[in-house]
Coordinates of C-alpha atoms in Angstrom, one line a residue:
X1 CA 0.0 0.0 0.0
X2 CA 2.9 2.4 0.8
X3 CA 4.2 1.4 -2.6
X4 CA 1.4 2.8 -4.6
X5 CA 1.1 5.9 -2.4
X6 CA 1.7 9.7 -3.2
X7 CA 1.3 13.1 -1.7
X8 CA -0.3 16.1 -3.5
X9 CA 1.4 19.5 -2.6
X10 CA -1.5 22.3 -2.5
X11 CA -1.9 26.0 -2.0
X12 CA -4.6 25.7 0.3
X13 CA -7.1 23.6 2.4
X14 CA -9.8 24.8 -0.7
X15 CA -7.7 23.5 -3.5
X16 CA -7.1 20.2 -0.7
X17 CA -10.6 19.6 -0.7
X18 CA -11.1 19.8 -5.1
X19 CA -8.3 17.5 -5.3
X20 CA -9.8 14.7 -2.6
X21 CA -13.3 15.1 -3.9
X22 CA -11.5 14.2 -7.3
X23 CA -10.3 10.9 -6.2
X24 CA -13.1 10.4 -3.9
X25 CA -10.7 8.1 -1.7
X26 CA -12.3 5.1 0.0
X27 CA -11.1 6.9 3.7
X28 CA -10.6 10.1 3.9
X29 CA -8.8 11.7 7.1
X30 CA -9.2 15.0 8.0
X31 CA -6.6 16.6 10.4
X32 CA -6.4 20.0 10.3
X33 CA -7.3 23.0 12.2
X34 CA -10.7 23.6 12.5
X35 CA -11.4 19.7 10.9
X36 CA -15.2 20.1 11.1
X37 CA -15.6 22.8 8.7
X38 CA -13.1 21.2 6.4
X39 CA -14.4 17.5 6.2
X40 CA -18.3 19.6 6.0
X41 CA -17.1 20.9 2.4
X42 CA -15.5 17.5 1.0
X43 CA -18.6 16.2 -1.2
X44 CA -16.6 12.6 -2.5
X45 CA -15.9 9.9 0.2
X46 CA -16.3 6.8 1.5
X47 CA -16.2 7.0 4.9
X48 CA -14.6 11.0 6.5
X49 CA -12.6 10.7 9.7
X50 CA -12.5 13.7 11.7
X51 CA -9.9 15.0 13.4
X52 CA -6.6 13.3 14.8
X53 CA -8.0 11.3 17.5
X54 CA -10.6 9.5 14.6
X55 CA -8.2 7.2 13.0
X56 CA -9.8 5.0 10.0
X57 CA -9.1 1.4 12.0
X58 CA -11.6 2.9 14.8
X59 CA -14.3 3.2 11.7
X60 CA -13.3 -0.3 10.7
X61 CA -13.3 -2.4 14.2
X62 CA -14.3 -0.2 16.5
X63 CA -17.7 2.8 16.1
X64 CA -18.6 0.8 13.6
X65 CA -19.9 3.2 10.5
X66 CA -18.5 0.8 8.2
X67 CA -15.9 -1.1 7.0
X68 CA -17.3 -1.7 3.1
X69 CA -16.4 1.4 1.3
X70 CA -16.4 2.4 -2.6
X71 CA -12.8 2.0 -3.9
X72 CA -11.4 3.1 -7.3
X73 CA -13.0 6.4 -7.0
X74 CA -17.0 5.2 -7.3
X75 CA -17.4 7.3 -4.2
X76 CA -18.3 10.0 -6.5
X77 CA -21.3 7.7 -7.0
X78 CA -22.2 4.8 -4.7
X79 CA -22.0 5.5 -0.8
X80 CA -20.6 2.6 1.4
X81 CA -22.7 -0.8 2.4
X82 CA -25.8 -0.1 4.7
X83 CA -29.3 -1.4 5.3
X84 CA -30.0 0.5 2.6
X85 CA -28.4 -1.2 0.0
X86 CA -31.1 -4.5 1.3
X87 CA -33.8 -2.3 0.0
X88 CA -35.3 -3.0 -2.9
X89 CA -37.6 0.5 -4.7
X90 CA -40.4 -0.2 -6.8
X91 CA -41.3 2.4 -8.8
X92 CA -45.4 2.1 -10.5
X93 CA -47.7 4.5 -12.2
X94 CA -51.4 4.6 -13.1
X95 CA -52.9 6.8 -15.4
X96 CA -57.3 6.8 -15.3
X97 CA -57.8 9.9 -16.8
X98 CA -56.6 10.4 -20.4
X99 CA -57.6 14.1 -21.1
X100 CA -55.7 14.9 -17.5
X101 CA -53.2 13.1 -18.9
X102 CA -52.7 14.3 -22.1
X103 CA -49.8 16.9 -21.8
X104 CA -47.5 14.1 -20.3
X105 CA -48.6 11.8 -22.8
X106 CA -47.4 14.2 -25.5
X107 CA -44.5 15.1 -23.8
X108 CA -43.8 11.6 -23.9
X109 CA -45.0 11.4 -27.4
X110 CA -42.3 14.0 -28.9
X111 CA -39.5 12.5 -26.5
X112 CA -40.1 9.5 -28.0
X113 CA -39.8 10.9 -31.7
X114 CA -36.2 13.1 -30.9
X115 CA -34.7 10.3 -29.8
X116 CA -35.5 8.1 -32.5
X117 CA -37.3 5.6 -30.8
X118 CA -40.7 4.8 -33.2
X119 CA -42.2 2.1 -31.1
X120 CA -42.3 4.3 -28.0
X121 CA -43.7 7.6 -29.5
X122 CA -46.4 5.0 -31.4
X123 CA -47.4 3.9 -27.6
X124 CA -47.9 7.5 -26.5
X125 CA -49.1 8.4 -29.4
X126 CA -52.2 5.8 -29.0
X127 CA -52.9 7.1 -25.8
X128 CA -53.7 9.9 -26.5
X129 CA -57.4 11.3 -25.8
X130 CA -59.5 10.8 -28.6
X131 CA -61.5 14.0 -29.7
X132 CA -65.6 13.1 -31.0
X133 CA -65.7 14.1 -34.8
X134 CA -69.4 14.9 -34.0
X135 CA -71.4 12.0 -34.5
X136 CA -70.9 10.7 -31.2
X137 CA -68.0 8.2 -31.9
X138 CA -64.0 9.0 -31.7
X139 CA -62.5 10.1 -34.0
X140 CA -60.0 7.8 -35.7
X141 CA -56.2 8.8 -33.7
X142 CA -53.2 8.7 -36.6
X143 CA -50.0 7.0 -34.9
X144 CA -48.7 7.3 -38.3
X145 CA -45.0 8.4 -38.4
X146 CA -45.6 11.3 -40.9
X147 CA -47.5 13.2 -38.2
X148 CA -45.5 12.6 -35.5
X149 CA -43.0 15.9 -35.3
X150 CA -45.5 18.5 -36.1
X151 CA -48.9 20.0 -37.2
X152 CA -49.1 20.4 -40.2
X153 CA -47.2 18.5 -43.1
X154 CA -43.8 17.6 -43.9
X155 CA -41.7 15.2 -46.1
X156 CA -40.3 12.3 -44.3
X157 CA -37.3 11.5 -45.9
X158 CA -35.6 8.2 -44.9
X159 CA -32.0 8.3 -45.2
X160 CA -29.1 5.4 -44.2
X161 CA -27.5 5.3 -40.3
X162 CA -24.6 3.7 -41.5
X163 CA -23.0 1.6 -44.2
X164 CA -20.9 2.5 -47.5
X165 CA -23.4 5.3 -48.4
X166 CA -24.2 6.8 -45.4
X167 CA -21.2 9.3 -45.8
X168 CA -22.7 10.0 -49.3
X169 CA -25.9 10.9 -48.2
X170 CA -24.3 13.1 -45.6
X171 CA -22.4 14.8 -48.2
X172 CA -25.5 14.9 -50.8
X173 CA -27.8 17.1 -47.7
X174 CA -24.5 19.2 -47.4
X175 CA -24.4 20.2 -51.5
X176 CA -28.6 20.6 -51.3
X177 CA -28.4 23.4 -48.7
X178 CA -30.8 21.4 -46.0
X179 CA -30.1 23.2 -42.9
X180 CA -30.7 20.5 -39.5
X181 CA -29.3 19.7 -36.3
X182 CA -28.8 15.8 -35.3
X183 CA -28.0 15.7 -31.6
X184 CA -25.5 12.3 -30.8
X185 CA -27.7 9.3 -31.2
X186 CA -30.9 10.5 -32.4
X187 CA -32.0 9.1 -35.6
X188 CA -34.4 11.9 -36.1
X189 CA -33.7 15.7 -37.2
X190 CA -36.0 18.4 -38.0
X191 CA -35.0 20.8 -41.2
X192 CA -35.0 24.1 -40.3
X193 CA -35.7 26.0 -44.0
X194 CA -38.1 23.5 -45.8
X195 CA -40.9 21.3 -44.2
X196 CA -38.8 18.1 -44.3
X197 CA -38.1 15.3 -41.5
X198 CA -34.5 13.6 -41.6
X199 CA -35.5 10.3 -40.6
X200 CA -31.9 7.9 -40.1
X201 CA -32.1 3.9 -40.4
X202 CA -30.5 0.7 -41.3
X203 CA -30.5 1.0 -45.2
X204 CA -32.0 -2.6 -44.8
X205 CA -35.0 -0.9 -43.4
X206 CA -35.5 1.8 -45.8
X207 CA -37.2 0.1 -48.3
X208 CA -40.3 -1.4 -46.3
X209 CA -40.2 1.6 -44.5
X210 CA -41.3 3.7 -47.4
X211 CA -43.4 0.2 -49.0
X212 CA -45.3 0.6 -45.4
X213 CA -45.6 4.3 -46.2
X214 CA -43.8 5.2 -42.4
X215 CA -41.6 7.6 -44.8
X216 CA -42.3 9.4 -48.2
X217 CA -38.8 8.7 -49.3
X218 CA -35.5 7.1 -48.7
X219 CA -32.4 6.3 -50.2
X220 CA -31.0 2.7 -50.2
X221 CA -29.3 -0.1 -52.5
X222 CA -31.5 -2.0 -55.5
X223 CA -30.4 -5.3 -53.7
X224 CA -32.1 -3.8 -50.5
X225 CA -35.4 -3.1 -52.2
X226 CA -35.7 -6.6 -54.0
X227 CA -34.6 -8.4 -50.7
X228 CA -37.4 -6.3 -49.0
X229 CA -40.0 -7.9 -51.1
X230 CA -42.3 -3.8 -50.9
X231 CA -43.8 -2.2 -53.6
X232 CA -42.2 1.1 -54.4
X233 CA -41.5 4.0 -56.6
X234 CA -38.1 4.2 -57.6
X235 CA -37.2 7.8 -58.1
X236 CA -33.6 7.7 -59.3
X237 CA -31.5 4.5 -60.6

């Protein structure tokens, strides 16, 4: 242990304390004039001794806070073993009231769309209060993916996540003038100057995604369209 020890020379007991809440040490000792007020400002610890009489083997074997401490740093995460760490939470929701509801279920709804995830913004989506289309009935609700991102219309253009021609696409929107932002990891971007969704997939999906009519358009290989076995328009060749 003494081995793999070292000691940080600091200016201060304020630049001390950024530099142990750094490595968020599995024991930290605190001796020091006015010890208190110093060991109240470290944030990142496993278990704090307080002044020089409070060695760490007295926390170990003998007042017994705990001997089972984060090492490697993960105190800047995880706290040491308690009876807390027995417990098990149980999280659970119900939802009776639909209209109540509905601004969370929207919320949920366009959440699901930025980040790309289809299946989840579809399950918000058709939860959604129904309005009556004055006969009595509800109206029919559209989970389709072309109404997802907006009120009014737009182009849902399909375009490849990865592969040999995703970098060509990429390239192709640059030379068009498209102007979008595509946050990391969400397959879905919104074009600022013309009404058009970016919608980014497997190219081995594109093809039934526009045969299902999820997209009005996408770019992918022939050999991807005749594997898909979908009926489309081909545009360009």
């Amino acid at each position: 242990a003494v081995q793999k020890g070292f000691a940080v020379l600091v200016g201060d007991i304020a630049e001390a304390v950024r530099v142990s809440d750094r490595i968020a040490p599995e024991h930290l000792e605190i001796q020091t004039a006015d010890a208190q007020a110093v060991g109240e400002s470290c944030a990142n610890y496993g278990g704090l001794f307080i002044g020089a009489h409070a060695a760490e083997v007295l926390g170990d074997y003998g007042a017994g806070p705990n001997h089972t401490l984060p090492t490697g740093g993960t105190a800047r995460s995880f706290g040491g073993l308690s009876v807390f760490t027995f417990l098990r939470t149980r999280t659970w929701m119900r939802v009776d009231d639909a209209h109540a509801a509905g601004t969370m279920i929207s919320d949920a709804k366009r959440l699901g769309e930025m980040e790309g995830l289809f299946g989840h913004a579809a399950a918000a989506a058709a939860r959604l209060a129904p309005a009556p289309n004055g006969t009595g009935s509800p109206s029919k609700r559209d989970v389709s993916t072309k109404r997802w991102d907006t009120t009014s219309d737009r182009l849902h253009f399909a375009l490849p996540k990865k592969g040999r021609i995703a970098e060509k696409c990429l390239q192709f929107l640059k030379a068009s003038g498209l102007e979008y932002d595509r946050p990391e990891r969400v397959d879905v971007a919104l074009v600022r100057n013309l009404p058009i969704t970016l919608v980014f997939l497997p190219a081995a999906d594109i093809a039934k995604y526009v045969g299902e009519g999820n997209v009005d358009l996408g770019i992918t290989g022939e050999d991807i369209i005749a594997e898909a076995g979908v009926s489309v328009e081909r545009e360009m060749a």
